[in-house]
Coordinates of C-alpha atoms in Angstrom, one line a residue:
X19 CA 29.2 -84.7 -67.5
X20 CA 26.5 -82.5 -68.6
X21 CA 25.9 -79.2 -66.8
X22 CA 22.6 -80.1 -65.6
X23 CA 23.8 -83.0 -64.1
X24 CA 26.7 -82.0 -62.3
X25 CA 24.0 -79.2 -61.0
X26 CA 21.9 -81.6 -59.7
X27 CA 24.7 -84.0 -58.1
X28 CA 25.7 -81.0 -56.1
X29 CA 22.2 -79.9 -54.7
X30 CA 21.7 -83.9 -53.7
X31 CA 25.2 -83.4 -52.4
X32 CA 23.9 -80.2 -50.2
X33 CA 20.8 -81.8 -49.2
X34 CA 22.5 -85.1 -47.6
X35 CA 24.7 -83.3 -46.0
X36 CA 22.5 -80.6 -44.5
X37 CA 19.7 -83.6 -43.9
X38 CA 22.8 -85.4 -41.9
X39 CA 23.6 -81.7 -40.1
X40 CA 19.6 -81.8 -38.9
X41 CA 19.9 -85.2 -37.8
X42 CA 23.3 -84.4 -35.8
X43 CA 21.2 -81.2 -34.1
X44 CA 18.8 -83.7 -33.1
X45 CA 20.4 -86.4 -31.9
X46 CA 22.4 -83.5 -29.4
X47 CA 19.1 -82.2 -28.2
X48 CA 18.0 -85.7 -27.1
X49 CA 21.4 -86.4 -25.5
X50 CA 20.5 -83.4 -23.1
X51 CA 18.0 -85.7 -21.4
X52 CA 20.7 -88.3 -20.6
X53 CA 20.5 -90.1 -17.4
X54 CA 24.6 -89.6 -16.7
X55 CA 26.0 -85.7 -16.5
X56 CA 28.5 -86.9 -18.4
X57 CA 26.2 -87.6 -21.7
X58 CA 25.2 -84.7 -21.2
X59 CA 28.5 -82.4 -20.7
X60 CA 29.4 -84.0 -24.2
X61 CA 25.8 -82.9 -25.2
X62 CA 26.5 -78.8 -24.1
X63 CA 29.9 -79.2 -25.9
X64 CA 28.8 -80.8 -29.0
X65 CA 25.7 -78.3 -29.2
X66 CA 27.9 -75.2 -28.4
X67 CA 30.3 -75.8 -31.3
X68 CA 28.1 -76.9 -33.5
X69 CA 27.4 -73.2 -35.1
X70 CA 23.8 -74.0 -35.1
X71 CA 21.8 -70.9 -33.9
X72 CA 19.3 -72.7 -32.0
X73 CA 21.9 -73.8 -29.8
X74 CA 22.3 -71.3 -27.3
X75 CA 17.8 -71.1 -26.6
X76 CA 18.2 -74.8 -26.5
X77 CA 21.3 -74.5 -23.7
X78 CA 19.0 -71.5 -22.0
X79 CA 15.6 -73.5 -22.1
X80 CA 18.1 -76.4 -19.8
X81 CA 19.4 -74.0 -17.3
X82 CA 15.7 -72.3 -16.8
X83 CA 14.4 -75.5 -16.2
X84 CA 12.6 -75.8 -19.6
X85 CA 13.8 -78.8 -20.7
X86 CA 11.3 -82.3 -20.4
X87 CA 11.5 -85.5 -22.1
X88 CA 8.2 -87.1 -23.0
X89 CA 7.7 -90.7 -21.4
X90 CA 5.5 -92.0 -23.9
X91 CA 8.4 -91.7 -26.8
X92 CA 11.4 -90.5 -24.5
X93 CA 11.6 -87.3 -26.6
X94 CA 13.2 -84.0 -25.5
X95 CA 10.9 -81.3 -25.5
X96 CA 10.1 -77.2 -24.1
X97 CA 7.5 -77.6 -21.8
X98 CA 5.5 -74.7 -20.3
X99 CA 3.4 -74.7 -17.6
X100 CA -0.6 -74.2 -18.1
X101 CA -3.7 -74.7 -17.2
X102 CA -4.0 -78.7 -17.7
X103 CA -0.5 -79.7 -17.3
X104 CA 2.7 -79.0 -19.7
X105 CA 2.0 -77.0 -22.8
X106 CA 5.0 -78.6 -25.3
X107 CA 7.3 -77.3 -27.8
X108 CA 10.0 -78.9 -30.2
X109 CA 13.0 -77.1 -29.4
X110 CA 14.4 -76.8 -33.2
X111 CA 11.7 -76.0 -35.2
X112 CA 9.1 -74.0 -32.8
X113 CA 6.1 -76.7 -33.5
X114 CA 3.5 -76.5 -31.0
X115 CA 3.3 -80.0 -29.9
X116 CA 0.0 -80.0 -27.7
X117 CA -1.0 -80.0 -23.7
X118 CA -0.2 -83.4 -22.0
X119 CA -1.0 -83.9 -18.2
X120 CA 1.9 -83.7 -15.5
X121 CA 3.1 -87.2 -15.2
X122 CA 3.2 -87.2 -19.2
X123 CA 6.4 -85.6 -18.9
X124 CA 9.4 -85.5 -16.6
X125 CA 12.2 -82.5 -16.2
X126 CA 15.5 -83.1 -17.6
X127 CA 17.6 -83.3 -14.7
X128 CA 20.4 -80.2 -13.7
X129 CA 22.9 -80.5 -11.0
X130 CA 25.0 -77.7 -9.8
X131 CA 27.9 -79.0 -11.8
X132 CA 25.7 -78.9 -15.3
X133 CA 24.4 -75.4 -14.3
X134 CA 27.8 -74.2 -13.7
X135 CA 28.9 -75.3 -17.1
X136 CA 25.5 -74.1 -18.7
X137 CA 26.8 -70.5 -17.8
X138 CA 29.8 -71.1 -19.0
X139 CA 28.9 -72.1 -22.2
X140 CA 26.0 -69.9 -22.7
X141 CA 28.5 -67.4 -21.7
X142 CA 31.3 -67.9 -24.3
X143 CA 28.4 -67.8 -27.0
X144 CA 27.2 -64.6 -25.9
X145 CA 30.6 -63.7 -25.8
X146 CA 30.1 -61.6 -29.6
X147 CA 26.9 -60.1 -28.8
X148 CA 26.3 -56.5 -30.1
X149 CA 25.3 -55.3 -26.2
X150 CA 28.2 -54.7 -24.2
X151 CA 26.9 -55.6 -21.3
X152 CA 26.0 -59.0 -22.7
X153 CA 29.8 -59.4 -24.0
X154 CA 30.9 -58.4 -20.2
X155 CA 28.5 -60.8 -18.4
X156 CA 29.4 -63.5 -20.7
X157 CA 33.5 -63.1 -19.9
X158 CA 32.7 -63.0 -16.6
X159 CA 30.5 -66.7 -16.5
X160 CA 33.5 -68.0 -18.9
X161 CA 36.1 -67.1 -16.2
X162 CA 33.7 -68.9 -13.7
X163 CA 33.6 -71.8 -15.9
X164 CA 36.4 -72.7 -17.9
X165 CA 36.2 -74.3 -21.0
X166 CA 38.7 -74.9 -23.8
X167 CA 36.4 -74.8 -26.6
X168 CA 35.4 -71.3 -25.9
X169 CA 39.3 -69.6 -26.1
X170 CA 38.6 -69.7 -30.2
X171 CA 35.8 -67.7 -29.6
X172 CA 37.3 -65.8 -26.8
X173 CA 40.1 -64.8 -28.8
X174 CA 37.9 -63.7 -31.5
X175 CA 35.7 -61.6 -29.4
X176 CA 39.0 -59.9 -28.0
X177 CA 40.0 -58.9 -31.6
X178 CA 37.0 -57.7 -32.2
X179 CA 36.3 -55.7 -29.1
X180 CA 36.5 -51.9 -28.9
X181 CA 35.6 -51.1 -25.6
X182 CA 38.5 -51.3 -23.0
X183 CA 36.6 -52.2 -19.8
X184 CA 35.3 -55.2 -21.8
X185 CA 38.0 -56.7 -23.2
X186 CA 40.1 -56.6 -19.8
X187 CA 37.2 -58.9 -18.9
X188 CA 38.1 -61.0 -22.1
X189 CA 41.5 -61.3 -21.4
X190 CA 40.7 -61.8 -17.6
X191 CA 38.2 -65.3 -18.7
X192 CA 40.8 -66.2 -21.4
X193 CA 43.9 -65.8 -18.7
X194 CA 41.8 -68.6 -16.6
X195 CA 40.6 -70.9 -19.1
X196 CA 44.6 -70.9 -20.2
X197 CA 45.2 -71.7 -16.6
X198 CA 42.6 -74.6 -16.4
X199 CA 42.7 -76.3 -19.7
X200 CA 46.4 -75.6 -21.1
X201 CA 49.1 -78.3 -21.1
X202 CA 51.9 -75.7 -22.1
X203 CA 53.8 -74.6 -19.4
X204 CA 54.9 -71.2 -21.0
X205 CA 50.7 -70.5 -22.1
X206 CA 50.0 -70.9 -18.4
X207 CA 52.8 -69.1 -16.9
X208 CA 52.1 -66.0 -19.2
X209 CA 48.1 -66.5 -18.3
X210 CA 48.9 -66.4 -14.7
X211 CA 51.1 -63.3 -15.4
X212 CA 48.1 -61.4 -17.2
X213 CA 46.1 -61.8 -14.0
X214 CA 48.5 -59.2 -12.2
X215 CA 46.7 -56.5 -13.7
X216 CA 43.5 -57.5 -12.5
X217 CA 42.8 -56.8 -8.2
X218 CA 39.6 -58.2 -7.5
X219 CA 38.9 -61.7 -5.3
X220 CA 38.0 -63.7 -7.5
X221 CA 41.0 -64.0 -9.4
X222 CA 43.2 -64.1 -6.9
X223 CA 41.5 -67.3 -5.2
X224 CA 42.2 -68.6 -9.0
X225 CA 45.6 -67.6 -7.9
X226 CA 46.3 -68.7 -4.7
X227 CA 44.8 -72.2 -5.6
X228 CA 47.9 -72.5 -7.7
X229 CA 49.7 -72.5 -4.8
X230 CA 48.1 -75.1 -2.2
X231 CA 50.1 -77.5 -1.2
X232 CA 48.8 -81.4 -0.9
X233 CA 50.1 -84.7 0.7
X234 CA 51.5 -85.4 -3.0
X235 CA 53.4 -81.8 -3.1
X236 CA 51.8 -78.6 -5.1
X237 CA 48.5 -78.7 -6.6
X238 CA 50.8 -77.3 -9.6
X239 CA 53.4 -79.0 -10.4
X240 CA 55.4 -76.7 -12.8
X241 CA 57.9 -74.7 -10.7
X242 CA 58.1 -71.7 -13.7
X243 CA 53.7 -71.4 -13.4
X244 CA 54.6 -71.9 -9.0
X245 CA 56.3 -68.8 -9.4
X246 CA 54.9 -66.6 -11.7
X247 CA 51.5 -67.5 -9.9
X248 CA 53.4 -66.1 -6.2
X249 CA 54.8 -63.3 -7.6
X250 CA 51.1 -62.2 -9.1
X251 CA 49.5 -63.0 -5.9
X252 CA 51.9 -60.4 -4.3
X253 CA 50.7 -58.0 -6.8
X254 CA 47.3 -58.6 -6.9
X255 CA 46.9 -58.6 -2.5
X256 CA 49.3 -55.5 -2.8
X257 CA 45.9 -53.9 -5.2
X258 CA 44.1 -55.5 -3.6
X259 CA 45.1 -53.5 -0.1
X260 CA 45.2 -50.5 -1.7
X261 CA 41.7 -50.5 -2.9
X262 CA 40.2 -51.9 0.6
X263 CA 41.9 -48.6 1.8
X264 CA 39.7 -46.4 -0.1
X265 CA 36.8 -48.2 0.1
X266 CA 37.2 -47.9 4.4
X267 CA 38.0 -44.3 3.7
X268 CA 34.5 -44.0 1.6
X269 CA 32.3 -46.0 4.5
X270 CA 34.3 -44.2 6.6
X271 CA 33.6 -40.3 5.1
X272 CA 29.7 -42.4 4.7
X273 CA 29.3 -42.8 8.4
X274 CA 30.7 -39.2 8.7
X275 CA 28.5 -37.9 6.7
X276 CA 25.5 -39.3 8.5
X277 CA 26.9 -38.6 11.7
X278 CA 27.3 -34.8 11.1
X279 CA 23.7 -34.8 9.4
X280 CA 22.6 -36.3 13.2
X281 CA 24.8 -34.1 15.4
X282 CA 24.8 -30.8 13.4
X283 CA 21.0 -29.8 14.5
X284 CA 22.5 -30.9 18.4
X285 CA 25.5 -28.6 18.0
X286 CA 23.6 -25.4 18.0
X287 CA 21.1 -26.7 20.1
X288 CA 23.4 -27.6 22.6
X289 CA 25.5 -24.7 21.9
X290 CA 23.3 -21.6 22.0
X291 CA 21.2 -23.1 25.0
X292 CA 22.8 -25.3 26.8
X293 CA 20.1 -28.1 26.7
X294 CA 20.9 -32.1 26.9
X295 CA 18.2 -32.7 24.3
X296 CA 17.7 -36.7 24.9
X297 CA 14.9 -36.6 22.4
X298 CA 17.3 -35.6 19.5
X299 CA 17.1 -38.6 18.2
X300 CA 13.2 -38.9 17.9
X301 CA 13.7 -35.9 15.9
X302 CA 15.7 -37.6 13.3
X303 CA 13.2 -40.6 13.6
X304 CA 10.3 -38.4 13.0
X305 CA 12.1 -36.9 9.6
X306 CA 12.8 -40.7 8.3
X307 CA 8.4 -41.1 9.0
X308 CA 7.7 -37.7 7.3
X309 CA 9.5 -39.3 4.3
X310 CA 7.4 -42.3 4.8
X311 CA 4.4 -40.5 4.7
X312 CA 5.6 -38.4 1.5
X313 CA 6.4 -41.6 -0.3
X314 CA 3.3 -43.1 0.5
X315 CA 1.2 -40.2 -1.2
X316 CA 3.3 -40.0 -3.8
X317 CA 2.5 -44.1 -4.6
X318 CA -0.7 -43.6 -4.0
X319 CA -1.1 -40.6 -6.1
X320 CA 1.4 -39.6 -8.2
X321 CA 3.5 -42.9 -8.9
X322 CA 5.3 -41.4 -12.1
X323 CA 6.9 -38.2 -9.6
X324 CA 8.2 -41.1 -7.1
X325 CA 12.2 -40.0 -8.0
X326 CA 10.9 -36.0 -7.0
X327 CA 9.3 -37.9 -3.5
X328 CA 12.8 -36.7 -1.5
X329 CA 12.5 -33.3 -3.2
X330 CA 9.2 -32.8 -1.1
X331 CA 10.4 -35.1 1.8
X332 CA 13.1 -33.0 2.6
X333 CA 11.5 -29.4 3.2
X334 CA 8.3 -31.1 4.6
X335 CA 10.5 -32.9 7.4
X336 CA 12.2 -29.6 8.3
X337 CA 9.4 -27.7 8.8
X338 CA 7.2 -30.7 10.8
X339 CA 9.9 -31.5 12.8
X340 CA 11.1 -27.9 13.0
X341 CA 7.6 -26.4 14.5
X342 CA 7.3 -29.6 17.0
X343 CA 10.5 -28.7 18.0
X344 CA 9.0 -25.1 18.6
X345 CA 6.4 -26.4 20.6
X346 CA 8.8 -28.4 22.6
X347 CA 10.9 -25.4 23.7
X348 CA 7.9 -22.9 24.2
X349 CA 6.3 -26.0 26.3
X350 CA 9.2 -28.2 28.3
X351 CA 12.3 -26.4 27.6
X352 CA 11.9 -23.0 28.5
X353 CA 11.0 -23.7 32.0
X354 CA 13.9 -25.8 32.8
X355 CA 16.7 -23.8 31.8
X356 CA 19.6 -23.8 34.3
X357 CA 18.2 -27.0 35.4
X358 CA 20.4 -29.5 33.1
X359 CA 19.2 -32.7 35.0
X360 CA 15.5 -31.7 34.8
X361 CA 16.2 -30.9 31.5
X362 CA 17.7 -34.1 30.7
X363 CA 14.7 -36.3 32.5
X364 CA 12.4 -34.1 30.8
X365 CA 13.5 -34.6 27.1
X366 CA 14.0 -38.5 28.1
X367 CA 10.6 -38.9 28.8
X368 CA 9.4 -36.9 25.8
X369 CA 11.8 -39.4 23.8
X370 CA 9.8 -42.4 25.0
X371 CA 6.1 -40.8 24.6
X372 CA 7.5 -40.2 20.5
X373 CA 8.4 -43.5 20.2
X374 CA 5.0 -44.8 21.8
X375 CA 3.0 -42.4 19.3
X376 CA 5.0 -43.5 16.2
X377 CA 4.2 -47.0 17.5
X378 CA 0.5 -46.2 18.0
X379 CA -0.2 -44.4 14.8
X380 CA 2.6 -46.2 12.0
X381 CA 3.0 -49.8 13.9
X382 CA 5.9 -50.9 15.4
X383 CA 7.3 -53.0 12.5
X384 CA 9.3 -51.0 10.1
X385 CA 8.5 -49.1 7.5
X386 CA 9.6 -49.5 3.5
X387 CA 11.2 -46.6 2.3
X388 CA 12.0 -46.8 -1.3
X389 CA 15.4 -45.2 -3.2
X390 CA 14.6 -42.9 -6.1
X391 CA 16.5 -44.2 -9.2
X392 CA 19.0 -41.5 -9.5
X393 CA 20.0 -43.4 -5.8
X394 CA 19.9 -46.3 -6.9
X395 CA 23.2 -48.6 -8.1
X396 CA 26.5 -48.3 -7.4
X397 CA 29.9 -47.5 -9.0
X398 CA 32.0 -50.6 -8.8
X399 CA 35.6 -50.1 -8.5
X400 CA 38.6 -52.9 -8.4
X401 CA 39.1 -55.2 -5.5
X402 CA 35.4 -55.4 -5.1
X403 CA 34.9 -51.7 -3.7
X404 CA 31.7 -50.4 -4.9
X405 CA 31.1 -46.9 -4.3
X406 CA 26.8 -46.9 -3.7
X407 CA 24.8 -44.3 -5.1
X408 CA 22.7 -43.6 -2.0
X409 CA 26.1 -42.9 0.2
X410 CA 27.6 -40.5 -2.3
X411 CA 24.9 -38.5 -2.4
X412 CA 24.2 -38.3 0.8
X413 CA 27.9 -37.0 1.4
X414 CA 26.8 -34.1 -0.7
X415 CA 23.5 -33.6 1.1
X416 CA 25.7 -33.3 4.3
X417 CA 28.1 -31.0 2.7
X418 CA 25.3 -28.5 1.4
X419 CA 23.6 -28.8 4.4
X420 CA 26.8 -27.9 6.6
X421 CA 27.1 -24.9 4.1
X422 CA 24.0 -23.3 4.2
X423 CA 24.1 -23.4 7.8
X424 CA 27.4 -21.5 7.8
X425 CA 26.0 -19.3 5.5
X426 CA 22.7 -18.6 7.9
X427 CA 24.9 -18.1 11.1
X428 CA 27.4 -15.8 9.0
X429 CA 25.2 -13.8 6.8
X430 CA 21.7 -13.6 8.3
X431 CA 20.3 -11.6 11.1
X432 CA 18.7 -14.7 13.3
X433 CA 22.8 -16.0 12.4
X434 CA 24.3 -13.3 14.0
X435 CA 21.7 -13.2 17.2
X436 CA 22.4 -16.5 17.4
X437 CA 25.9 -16.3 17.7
X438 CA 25.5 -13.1 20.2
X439 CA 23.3 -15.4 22.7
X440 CA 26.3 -18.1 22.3
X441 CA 28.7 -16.0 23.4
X442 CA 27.4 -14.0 25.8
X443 CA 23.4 -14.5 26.3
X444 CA 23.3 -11.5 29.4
X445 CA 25.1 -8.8 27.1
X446 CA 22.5 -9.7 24.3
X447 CA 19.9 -9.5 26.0
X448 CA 20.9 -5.8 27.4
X449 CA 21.0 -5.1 23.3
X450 CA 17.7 -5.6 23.0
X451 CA 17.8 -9.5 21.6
X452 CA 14.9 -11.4 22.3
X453 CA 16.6 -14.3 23.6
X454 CA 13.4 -16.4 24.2
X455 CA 12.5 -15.3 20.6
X456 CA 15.7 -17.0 19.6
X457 CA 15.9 -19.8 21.8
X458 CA 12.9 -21.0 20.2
X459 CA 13.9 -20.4 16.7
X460 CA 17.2 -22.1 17.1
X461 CA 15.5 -25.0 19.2
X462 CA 13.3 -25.2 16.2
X463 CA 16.4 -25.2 13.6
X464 CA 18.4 -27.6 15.5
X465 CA 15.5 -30.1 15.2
X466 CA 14.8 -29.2 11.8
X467 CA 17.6 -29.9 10.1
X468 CA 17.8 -33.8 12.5
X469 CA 14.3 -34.0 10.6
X470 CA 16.3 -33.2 7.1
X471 CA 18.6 -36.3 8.8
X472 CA 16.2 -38.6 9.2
X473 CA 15.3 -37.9 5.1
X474 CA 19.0 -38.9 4.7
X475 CA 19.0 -41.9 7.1
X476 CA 15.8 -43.7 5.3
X477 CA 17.8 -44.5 2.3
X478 CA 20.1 -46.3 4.2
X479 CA 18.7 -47.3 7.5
X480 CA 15.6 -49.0 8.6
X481 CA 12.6 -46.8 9.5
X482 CA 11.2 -47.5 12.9
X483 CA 10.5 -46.4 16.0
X484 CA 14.2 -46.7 17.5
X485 CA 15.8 -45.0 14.3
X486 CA 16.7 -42.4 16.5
X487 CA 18.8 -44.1 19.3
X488 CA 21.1 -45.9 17.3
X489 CA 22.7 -42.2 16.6
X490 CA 21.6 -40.0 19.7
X491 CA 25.1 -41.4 21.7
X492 CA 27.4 -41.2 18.7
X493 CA 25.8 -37.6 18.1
X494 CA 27.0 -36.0 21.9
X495 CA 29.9 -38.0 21.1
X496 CA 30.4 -35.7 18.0
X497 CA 29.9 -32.4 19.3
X498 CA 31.9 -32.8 22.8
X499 CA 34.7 -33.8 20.4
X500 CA 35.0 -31.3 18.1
X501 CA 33.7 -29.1 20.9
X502 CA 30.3 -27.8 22.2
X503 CA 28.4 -25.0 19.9
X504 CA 31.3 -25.0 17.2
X505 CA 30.2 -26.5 13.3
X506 CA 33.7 -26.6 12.1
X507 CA 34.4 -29.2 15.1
X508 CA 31.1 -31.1 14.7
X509 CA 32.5 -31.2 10.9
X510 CA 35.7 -32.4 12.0
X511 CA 34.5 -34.7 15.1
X512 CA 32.1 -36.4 12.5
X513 CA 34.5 -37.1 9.5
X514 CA 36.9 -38.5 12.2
X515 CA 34.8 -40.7 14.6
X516 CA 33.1 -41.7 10.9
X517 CA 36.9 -42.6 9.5
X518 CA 38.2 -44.2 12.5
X519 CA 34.7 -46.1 13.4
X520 CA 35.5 -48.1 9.8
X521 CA 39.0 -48.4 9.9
X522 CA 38.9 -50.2 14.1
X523 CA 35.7 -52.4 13.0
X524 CA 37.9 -54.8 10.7
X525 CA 40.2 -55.8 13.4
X526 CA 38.4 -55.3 16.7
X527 CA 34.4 -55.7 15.6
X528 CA 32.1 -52.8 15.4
X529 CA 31.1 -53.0 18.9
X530 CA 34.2 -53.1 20.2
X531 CA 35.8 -50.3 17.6
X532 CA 32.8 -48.1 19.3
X533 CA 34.3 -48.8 23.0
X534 CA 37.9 -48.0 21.9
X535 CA 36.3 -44.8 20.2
X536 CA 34.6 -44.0 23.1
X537 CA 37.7 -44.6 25.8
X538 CA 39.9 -42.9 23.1
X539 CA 37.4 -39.7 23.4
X540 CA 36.6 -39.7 26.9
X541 CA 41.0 -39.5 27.5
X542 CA 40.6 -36.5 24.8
X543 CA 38.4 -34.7 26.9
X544 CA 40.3 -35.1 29.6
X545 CA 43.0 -32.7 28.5
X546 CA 41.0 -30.4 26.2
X547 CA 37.7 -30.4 28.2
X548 CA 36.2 -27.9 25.3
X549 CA 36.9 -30.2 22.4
X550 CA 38.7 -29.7 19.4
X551 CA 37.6 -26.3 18.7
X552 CA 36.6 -23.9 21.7
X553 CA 34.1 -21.3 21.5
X554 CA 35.7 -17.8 22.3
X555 CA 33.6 -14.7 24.5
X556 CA 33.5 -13.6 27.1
X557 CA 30.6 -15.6 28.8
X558 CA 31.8 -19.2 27.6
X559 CA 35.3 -18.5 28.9
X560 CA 34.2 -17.3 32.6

């Protein structure tokens, strides 16, 4: 045959066949619009392997809702909402088809089982994408959905993959689709001992369903796969344990943290002076508005500084609340002392005239405070622990704060006045201290730093007018534990009650973990009435 010839029979050859390839596509598209879910399961299948790189915006445009069929020639289509109705689009070669009116058209129908295997499948033919995150979300909808055409694919990605945190997800969605779809009793029974490694819920409720039990025996029949699955089960709940214990143990340190941030400023009020400051609280709800307030002018004026609005919001509440705590002492206070129920009554009532004047002045719904990015996110761990941003940082914020008070008290003069007046206020005073001087200043402090608090409590709490009482009890529960005046104790008091609080509120409920706390304290005090750590002079021991 001449050259030209056999040339030519070959392009005709090419064209047929890529003319019956385009017809194929189509004929897919339009069996997406099927009345049964069926049609259209074989339609997502036949469409996912055909290689065809439309596929996967044609599969995407279904699960988004995208998706019509025209009623005057039954046509699958993109439609778009506008103006006058529908604005259409042919799905494979991006013609703009015209505006028709809304009953022109009518969406392609998607039930929970098609959306579940639309992620799947998008999923497996994401699964090569150059963004790892991409190829991670994609193993994670294939394990969701399991689908034996996707473990060619699956294993090619896996070859392919460098990263190590992605292709444990790989092997994790191929170990299930294995499970689901395999005949072989030996694939199965090795998939189901891959998933050992792996100790978060969701695989071992793939697990565990191995082993239900039915009217007709086990939901798996295949005693080798019954026992693989029971020994990985054992493994994975054994993980699964261990990881639960250090997520309590990070709530736990979380709720310490914010604990000692509350009761710290009441220690060395209560310490030094001796007053049962009830309005403690409305100091640390005062801190969480100042925040408020900071934020605010920051959206208002500088929205691109927003992450640097805490930077601000922290020195600004310690010096608001600090001075109105000033004026409280030099006010109220100082003509009550020795008078601990006055005292009590009187700081009560100044309690409830805050809350009326935050109500009067911010409303009494609450207020949005907004995380800076840095504090935003998490770090997600196995077992389903994730370790959020916002917590971990305020664990530090506790830390430094707890430090720089030691420092103050240990290496500044108002530090060692302070600690003179705590431990013996008469023989101070005969050394010349102004004790009213320093009253006032470590009034001030103590409510300065619940204002730095209520900066911390913002980002994780609600910010209202009752902020403040949901931590005033559990704050006197912190410093007569770890005993009155002493920071080492309100450290110690704090982590504990924190650790314990978390640990109890699994089994016996959070308000019942908070009664057993509190019967477990009030017994404590009853055979070290001091607390944990006792002040030592000779004042506090007479």
């Amino acid at each position: 045959m001449h050259l030209f010839a056999r040339v030519a029979l070959v392009a005709v050859a090419l064209w047929l066949a890529t003319a019956a390839n385009a017809e194929a596509i189509e004929d897919m598209v339009q069996a997406l619009g099927a009345k049964e879910s069926a049609e259209k399961i074989a339609a997502i299948d036949a469409l996912a392997s055909s290689g065809d790189e439309r596929a996967l915006g044609i599969l995407q445009a279904m699960l988004d809702r995208r998706l019509f069929r025209v009623k005057a020639d039954d046509r699958v289509v993109f439609a778009d909402k506008s103006d006058g109705g529908y604005q259409l689009t042919d799905p494979l070669t991006g013609e703009a088809l015209g505006e028709v009116g809304r009953r022109d058209v009518k969406k392609v129908s998607v039930n929970n089982k098609l959306r579940g295997k639309l992620r799947g499948t998008i999923g497996g033919m994401t699964l090569l994408s150059p963004e790892a995150e991409a190829r991670a979300a994609a193993a994670d909808a294939v394990f969701k959905t399991p689908n034996a055409a996707i473990l060619p694919i699956l294993d090619q990605a896996i070859e392919a993959e460098t990263d190590a945190s992605v292709r444990d997800r790989l092997e994790r969605a191929r170990a299930a689709v294995q499970i689901e779809t395999s005949k072989e009793s030996a694939v199965r029974q090795a998939a189901v001992e891959t998933l050992a490694q792996f100790t978060d819920p969701d695989v071992r409720t793939l697990v565990a369903s191995l082993l239900v039990a039915s009217d007709d025996g086990f939901v798996e029949a295949d005693d080798a796969v019954r026992a693989a699955a029971t020994e990985t089960l054992a493994t994975i709940d054994a993980g699964i344990a261990r990881w639960t214990l250090i997520g309590n143990l990070f709530q736990g340190l979380s709720l310490g943290s914010v604990l000692l941030l509350a009761a710290i400023g009441l220690a060395i009020t209560f310490g030094v002076m001796g007053v049962i400051n009830m309005a403690h609280g409305e100091m640390v709800m005062l801190g969480a508005y100042t925040t408020f307030v900071v934020q605010e002018i920051f959206r208002n004026h500088f929205p691109g500084g927003f992450d640097y609005s805490l930077a601000v919001a922290i020195p600004a509440a310690f010096v608001i609340v600090g001075a109105i705590g000033i004026a409280i002492e030099r006010g109220i206070i100082r003509f009550l002392y020795g008078r601990p129920l006055e005292t009590l009554l009187a700081t009560w009532g100044l309690s409830l005239i805050l809350q009326q004047a935050v109500r009067t002045i911010f409303g009494p719904t609450n207020r949005e405070v907004g995380n800076p990015e840095w504090m935003t996110g998490a770090i997600e761990l196995a077992g389903g622990v994730a370790l959020t941003y916002n917590r971990i940082w305020i664990i530090v914020f506790a830390l430094v704060v707890f430090a720089g008070l030691m420092i103050l008290l240990a290496r500044t003069p108002l530090g060692l006045q302070m600690r003179a007046v705590t431990q013996n206020r008469a023989m101070a005073s005969a050394m010349g201290i102004r004790t009213g001087t320093i009253d006032a200043l470590t009034f001030g402090l103590g409510c300065g730093i619940a204002g730095m608090a209520g900066v911390a409590l913002s980002q994780i709490d609600n910010v209202g007018p009752n902020l403040g009482q949901g931590y005033i009890v559990d704050s006197f529960m912190v410093v007569v534990f770890g005993g009155v005046g002493n920071l080492w104790g309100t450290l110690l008091g704090a982590t504990t009650l924190g650790v314990v609080n978390k640990f109890l509120e699994p089994y016996a409920g959070a308000v019942l973990g908070k009664i057993l706390v509190l019967v477990a304290i009030i017994l404590f005090i009853q055979k070290r009435p001091r607390g944990l750590f006792a002040l030592k002079g000779r004042a506090v021991e007479n």
